[in-house]
mmCIF file with all atom_site columns, C-alpha atoms in Angstrom:
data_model
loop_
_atom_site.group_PDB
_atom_site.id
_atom_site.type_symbol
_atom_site.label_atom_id
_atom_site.label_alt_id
_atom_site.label_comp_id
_atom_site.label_asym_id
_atom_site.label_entity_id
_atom_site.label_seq_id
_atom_site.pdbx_PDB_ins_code
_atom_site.Cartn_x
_atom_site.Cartn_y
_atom_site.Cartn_z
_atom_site.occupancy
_atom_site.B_iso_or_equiv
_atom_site.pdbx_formal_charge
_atom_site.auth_seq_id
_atom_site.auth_comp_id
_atom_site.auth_asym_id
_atom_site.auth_atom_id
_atom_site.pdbx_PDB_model_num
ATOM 1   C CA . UNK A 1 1  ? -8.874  -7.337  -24.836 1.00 90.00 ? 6   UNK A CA 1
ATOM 2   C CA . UNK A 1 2  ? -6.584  -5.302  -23.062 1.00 94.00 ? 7   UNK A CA 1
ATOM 3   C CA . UNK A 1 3  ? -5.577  -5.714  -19.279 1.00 96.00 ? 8   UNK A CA 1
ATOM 4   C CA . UNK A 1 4  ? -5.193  -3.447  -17.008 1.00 97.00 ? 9   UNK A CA 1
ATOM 5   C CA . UNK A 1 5  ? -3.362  -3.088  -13.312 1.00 97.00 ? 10  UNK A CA 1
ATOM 6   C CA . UNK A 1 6  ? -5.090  -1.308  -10.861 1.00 97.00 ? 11  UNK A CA 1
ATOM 7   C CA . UNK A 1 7  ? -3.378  -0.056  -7.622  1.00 97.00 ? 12  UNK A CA 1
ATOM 8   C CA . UNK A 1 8  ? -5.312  0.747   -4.766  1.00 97.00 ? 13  UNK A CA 1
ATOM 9   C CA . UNK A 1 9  ? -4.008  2.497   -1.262  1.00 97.00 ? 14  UNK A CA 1
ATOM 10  C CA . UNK A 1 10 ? -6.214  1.894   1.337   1.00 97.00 ? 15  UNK A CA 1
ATOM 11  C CA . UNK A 1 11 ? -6.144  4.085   4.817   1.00 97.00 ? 16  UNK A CA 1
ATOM 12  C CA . UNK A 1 12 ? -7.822  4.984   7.925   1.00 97.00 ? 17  UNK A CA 1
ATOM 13  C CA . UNK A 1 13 ? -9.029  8.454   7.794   1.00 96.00 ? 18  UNK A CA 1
ATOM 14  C CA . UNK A 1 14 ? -7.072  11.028  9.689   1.00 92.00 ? 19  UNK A CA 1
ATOM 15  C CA . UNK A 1 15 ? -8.990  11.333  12.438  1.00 92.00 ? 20  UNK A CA 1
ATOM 16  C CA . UNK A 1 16 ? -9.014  7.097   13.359  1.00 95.00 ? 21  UNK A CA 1
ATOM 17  C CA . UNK A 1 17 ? -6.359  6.159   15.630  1.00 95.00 ? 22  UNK A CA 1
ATOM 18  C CA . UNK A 1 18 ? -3.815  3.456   14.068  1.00 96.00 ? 23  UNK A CA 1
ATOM 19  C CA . UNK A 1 19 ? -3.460  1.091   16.783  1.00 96.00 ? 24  UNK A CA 1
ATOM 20  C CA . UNK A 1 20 ? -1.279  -1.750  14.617  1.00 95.00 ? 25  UNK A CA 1
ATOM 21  C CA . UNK A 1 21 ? 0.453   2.021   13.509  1.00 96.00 ? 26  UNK A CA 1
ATOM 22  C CA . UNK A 1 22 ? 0.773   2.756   16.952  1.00 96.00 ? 27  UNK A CA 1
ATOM 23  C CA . UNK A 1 23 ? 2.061   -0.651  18.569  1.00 96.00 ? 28  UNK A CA 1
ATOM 24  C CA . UNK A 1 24 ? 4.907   -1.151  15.542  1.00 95.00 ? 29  UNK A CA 1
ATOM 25  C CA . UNK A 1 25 ? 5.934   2.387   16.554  1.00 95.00 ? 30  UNK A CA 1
ATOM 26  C CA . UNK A 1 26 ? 6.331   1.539   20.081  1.00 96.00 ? 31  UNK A CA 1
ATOM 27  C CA . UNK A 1 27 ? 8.057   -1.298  18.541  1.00 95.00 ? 32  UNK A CA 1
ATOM 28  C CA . UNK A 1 28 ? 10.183  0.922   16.970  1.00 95.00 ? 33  UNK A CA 1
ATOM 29  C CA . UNK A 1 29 ? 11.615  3.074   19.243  1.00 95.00 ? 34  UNK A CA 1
ATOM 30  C CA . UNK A 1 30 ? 12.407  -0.313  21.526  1.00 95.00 ? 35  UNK A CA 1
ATOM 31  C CA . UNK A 1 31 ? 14.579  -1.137  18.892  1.00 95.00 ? 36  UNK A CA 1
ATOM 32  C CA . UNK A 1 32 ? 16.361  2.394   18.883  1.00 95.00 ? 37  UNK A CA 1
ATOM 33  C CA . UNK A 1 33 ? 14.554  4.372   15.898  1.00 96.00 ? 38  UNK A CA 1
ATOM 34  C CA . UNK A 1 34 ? 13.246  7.186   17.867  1.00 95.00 ? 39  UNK A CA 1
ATOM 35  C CA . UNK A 1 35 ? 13.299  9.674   14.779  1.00 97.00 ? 40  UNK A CA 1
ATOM 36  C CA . UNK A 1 36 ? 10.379  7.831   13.730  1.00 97.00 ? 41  UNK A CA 1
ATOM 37  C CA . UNK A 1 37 ? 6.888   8.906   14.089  1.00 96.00 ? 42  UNK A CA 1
ATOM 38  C CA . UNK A 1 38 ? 3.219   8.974   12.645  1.00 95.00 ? 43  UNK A CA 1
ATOM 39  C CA . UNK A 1 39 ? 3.435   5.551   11.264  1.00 96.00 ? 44  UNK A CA 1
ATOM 40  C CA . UNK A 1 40 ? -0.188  4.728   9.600   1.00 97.00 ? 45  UNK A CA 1
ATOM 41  C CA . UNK A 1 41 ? -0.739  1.440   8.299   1.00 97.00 ? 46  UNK A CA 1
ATOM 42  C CA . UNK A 1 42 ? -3.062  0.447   5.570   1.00 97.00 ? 47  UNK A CA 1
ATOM 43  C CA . UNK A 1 43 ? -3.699  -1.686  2.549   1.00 97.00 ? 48  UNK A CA 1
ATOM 44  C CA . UNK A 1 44 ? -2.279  -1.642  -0.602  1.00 97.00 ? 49  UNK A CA 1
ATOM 45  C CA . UNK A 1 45 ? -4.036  -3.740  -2.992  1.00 97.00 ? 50  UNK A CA 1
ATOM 46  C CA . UNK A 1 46 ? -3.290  -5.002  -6.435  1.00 97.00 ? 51  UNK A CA 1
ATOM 47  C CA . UNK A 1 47 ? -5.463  -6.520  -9.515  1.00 97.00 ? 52  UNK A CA 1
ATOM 48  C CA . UNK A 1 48 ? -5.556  -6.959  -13.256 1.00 97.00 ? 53  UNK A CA 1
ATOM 49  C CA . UNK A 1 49 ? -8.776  -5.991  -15.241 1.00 97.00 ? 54  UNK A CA 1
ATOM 50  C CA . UNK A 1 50 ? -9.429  -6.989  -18.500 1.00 97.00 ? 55  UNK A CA 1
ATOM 51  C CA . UNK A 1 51 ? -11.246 -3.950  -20.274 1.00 97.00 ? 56  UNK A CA 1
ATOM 52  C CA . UNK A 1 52 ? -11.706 -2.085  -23.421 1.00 96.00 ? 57  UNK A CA 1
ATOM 53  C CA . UNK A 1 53 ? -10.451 1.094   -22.676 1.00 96.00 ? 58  UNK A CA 1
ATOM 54  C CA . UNK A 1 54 ? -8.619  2.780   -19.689 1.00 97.00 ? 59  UNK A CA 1
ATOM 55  C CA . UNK A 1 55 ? -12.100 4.780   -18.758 1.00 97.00 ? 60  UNK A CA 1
ATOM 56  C CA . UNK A 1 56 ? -13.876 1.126   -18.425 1.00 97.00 ? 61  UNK A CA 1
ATOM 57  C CA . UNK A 1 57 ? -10.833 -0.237  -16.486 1.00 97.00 ? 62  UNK A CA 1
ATOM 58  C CA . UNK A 1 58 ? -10.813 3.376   -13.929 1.00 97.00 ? 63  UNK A CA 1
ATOM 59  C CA . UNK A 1 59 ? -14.712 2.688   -13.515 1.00 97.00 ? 64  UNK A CA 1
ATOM 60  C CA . UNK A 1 60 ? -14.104 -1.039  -12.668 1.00 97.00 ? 65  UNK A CA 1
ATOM 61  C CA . UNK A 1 61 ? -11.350 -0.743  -10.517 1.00 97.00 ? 66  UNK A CA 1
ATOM 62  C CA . UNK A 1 62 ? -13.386 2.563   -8.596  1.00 96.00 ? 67  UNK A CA 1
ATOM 63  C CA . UNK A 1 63 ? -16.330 0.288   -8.586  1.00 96.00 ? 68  UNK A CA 1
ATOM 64  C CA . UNK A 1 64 ? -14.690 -2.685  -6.916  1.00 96.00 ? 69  UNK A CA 1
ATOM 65  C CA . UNK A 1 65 ? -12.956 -0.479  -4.474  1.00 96.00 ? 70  UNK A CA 1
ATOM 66  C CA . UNK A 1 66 ? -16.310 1.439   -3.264  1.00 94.00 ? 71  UNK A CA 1
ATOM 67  C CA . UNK A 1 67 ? -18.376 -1.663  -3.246  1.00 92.00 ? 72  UNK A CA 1
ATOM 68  C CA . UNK A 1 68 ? -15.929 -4.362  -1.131  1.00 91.00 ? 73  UNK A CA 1
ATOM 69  C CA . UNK A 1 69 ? -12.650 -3.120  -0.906  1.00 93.00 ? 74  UNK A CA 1
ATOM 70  C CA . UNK A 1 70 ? -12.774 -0.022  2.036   1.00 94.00 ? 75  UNK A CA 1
ATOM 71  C CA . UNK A 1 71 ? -14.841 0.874   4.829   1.00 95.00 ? 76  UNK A CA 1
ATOM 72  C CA . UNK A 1 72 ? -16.247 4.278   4.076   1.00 96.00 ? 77  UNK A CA 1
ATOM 73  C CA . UNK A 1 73 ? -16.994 4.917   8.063   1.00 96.00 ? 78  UNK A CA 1
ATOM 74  C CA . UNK A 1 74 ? -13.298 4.756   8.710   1.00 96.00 ? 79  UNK A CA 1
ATOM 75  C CA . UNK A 1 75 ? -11.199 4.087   5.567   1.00 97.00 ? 80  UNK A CA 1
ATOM 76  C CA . UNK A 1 76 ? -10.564 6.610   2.514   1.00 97.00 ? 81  UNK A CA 1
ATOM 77  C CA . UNK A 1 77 ? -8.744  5.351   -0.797  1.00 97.00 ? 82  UNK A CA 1
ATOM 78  C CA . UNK A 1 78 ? -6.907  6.719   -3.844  1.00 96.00 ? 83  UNK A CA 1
ATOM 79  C CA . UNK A 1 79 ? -5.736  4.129   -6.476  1.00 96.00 ? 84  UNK A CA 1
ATOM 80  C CA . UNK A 1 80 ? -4.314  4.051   -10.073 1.00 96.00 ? 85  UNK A CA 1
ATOM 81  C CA . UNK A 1 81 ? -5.065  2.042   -13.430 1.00 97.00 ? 86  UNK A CA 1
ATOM 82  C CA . UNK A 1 82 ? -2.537  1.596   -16.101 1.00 96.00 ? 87  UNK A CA 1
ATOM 83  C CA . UNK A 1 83 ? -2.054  -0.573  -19.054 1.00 96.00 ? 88  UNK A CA 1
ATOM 84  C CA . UNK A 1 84 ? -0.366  -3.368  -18.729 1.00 95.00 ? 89  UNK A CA 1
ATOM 85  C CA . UNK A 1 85 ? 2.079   -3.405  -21.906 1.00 90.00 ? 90  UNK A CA 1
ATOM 86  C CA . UNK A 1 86 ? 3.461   -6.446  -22.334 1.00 72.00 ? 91  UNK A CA 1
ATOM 87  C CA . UNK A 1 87 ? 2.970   -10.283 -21.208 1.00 58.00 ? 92  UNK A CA 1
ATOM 88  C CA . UNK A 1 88 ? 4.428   -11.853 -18.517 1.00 51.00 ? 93  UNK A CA 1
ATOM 89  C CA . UNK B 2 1  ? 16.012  18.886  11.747  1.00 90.00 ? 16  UNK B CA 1
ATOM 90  C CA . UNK B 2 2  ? 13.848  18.257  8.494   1.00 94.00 ? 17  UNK B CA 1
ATOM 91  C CA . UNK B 2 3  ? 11.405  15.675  7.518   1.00 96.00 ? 18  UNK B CA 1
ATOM 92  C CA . UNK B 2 4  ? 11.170  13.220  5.254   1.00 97.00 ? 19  UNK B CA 1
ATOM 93  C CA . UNK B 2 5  ? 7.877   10.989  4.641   1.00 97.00 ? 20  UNK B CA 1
ATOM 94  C CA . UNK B 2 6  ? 9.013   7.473   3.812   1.00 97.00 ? 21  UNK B CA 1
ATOM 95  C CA . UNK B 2 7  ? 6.418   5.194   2.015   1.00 97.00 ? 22  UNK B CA 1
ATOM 96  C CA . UNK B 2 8  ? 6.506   1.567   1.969   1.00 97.00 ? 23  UNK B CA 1
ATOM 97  C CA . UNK B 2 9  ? 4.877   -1.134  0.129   1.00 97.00 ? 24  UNK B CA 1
ATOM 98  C CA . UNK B 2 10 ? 5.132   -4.567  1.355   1.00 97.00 ? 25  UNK B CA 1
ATOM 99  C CA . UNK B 2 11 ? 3.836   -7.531  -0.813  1.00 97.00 ? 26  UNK B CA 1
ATOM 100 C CA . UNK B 2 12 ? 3.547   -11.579 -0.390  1.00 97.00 ? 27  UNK B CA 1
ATOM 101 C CA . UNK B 2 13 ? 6.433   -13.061 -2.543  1.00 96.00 ? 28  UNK B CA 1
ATOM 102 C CA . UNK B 2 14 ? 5.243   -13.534 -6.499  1.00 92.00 ? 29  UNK B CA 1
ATOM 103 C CA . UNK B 2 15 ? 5.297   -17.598 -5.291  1.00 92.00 ? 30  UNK B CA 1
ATOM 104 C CA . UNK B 2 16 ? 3.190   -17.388 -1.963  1.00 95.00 ? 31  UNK B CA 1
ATOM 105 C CA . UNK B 2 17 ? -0.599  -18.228 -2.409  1.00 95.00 ? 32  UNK B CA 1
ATOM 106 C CA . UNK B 2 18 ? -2.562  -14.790 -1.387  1.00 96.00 ? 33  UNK B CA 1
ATOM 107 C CA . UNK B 2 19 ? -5.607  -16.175 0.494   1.00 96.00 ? 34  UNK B CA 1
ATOM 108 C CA . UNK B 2 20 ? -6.923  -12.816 1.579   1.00 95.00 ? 35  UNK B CA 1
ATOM 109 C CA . UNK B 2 21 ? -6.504  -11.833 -2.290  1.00 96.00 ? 36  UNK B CA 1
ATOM 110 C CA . UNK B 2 22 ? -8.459  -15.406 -3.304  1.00 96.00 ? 37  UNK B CA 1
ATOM 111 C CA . UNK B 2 23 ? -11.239 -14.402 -0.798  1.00 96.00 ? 38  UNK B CA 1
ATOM 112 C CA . UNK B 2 24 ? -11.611 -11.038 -2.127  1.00 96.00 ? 39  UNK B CA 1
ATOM 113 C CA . UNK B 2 25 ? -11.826 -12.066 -5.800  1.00 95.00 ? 40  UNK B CA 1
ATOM 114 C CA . UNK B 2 26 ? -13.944 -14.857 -5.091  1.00 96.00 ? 41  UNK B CA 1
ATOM 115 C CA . UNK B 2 27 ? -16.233 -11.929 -3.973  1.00 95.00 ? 42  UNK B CA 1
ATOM 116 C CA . UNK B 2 28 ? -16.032 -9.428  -6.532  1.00 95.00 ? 43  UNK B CA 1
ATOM 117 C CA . UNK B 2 29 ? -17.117 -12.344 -8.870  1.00 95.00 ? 44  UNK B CA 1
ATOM 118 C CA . UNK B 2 30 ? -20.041 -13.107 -6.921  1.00 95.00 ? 45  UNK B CA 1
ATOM 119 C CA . UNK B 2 31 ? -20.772 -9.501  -7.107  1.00 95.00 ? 46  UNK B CA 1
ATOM 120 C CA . UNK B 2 32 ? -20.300 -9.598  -11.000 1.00 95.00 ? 47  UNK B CA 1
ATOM 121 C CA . UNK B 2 33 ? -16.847 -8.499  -11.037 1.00 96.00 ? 48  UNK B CA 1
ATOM 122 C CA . UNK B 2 34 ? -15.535 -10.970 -13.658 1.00 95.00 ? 49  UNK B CA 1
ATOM 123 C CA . UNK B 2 35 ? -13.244 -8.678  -15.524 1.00 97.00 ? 50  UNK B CA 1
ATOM 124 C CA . UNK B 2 36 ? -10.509 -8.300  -12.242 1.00 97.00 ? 51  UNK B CA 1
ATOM 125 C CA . UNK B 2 37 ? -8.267  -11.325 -11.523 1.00 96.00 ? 52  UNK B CA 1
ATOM 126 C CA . UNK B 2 38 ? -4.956  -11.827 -9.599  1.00 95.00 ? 53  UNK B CA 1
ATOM 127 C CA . UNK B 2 39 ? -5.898  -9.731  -6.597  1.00 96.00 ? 54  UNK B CA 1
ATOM 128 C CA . UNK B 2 40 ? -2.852  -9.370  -4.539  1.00 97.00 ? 55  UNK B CA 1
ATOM 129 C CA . UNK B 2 41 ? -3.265  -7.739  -1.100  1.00 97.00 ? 56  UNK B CA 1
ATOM 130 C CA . UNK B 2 42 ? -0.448  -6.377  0.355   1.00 97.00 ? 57  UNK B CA 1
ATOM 131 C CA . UNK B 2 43 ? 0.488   -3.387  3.350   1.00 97.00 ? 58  UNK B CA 1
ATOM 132 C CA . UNK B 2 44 ? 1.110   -0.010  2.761   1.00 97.00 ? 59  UNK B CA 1
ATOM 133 C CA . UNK B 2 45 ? 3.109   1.905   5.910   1.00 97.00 ? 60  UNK B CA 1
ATOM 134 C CA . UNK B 2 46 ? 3.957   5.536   5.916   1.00 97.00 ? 61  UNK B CA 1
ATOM 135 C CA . UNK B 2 47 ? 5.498   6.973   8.869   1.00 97.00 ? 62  UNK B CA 1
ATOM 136 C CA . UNK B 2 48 ? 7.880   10.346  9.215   1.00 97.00 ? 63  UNK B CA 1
ATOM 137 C CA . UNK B 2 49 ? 11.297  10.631  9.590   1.00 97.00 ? 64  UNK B CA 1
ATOM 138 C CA . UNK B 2 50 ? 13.729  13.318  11.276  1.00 97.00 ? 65  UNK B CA 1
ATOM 139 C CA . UNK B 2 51 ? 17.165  13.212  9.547   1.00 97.00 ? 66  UNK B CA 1
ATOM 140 C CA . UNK B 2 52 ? 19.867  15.062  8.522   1.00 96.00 ? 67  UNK B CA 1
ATOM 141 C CA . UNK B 2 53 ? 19.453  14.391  4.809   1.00 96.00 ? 68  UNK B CA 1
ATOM 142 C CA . UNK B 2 54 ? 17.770  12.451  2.468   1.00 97.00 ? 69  UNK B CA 1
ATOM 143 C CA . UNK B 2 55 ? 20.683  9.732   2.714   1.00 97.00 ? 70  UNK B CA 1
ATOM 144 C CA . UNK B 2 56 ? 20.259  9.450   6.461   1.00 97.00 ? 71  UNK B CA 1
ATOM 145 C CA . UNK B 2 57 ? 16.187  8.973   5.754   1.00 97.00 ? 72  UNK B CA 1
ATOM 146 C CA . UNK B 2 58 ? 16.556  6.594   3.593   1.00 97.00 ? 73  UNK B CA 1
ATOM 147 C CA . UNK B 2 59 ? 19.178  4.364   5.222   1.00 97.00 ? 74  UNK B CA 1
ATOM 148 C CA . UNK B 2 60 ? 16.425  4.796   8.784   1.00 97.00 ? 75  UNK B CA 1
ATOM 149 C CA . UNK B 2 61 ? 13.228  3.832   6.531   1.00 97.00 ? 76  UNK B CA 1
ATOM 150 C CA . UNK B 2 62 ? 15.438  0.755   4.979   1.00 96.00 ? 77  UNK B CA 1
ATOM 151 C CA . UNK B 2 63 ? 17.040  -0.365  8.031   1.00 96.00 ? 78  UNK B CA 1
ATOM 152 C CA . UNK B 2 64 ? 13.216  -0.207  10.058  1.00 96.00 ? 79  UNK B CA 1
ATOM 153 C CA . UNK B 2 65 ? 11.904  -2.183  7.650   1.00 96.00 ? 80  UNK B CA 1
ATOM 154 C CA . UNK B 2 66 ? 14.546  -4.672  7.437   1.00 94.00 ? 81  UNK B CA 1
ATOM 155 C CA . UNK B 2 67 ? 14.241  -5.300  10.753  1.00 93.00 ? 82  UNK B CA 1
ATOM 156 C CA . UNK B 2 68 ? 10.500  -5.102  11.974  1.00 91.00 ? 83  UNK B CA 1
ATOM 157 C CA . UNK B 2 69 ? 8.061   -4.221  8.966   1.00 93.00 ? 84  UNK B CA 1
ATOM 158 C CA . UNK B 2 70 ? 7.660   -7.145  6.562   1.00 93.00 ? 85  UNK B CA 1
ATOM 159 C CA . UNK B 2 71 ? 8.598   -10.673 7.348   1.00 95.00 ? 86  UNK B CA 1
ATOM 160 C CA . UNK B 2 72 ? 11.582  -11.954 4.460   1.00 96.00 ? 87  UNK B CA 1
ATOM 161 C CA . UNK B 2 73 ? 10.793  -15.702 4.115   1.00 96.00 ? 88  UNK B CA 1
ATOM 162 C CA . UNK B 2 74 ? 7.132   -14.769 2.535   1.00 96.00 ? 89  UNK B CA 1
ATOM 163 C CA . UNK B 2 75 ? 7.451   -10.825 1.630   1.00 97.00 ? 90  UNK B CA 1
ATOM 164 C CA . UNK B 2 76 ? 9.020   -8.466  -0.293  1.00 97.00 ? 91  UNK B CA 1
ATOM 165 C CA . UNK B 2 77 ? 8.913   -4.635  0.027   1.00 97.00 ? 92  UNK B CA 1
ATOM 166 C CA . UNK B 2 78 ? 9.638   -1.302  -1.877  1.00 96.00 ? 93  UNK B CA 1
ATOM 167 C CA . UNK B 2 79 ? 9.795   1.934   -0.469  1.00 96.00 ? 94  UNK B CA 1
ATOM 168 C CA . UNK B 2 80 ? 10.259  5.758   -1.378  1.00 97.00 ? 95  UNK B CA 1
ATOM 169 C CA . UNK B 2 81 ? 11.327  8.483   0.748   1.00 97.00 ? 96  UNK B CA 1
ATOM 170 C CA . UNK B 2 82 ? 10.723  12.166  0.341   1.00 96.00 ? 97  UNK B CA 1
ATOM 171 C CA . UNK B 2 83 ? 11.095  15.259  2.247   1.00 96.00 ? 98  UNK B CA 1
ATOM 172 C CA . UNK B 2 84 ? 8.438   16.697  3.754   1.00 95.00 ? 99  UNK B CA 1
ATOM 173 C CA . UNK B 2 85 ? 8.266   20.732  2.471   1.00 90.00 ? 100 UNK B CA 1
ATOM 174 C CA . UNK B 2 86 ? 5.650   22.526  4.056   1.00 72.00 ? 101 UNK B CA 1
ATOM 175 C CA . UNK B 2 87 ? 4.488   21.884  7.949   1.00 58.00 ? 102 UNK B CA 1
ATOM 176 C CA . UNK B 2 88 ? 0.960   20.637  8.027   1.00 51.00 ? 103 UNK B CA 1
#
């Protein structure tokens, strides 16, 4: 069957404050890099997914995500699915 | 001075064991999942950038990174930096 690798980007919502965002910023500008701002910091989440189709692999991959992988009170996420062409 | 939105991904090294990943997949079975394997969970850090160019951007995302953002003996990281066209 083919396999599938799904990519999933997982953030707090824009209204959530970032506090590990927040303290690496502070971080940050101790060390000198004070053109730096907004930093958000969130998951990013990889996984194969043996399927028969790309539709069954995008439905498996947004399943998975909605059912354990984000919060839905404070976390929104976007993710990709593509076939995985050749072996390791 | 324009902006530039750098994105960076930050992964375990292909060697290191990913417990968070193991947990996680050990999950999604449980929950019937038994399609998805070789979860990998990883950061994903966006933050702004004033600069000159695109050069001076980049060389600011890199060089934060390198020095506070992912740790080298276990991780490995990618990143992408684009300018930011329209004001929010």
């Amino acid at each position: 069957m083919p396999k599938y690798l799904a990519k999933v980007k997982v953030m707090l919502k824009k209204g959530i404050l970032d506090v590990q965002g927040k303290t690496v910023e502070n971080s940050l500008r101790t060390l000198g890099f004070d053109t730096i701002s907004n930093i958000r910091i969130g998951k990013y989440i990889t996984f194969e997914i043996e399927a028969e189709s790309l539709e069954k692999a995008n439905y498996v991959a947004n399943t998975a995500t909605d059912k354990l992988l984000y919060n839905p009170n404070i976390e929104t996420y976007s993710y990709e699915v593509d076939e995985i062409l050749e072996e390791k």
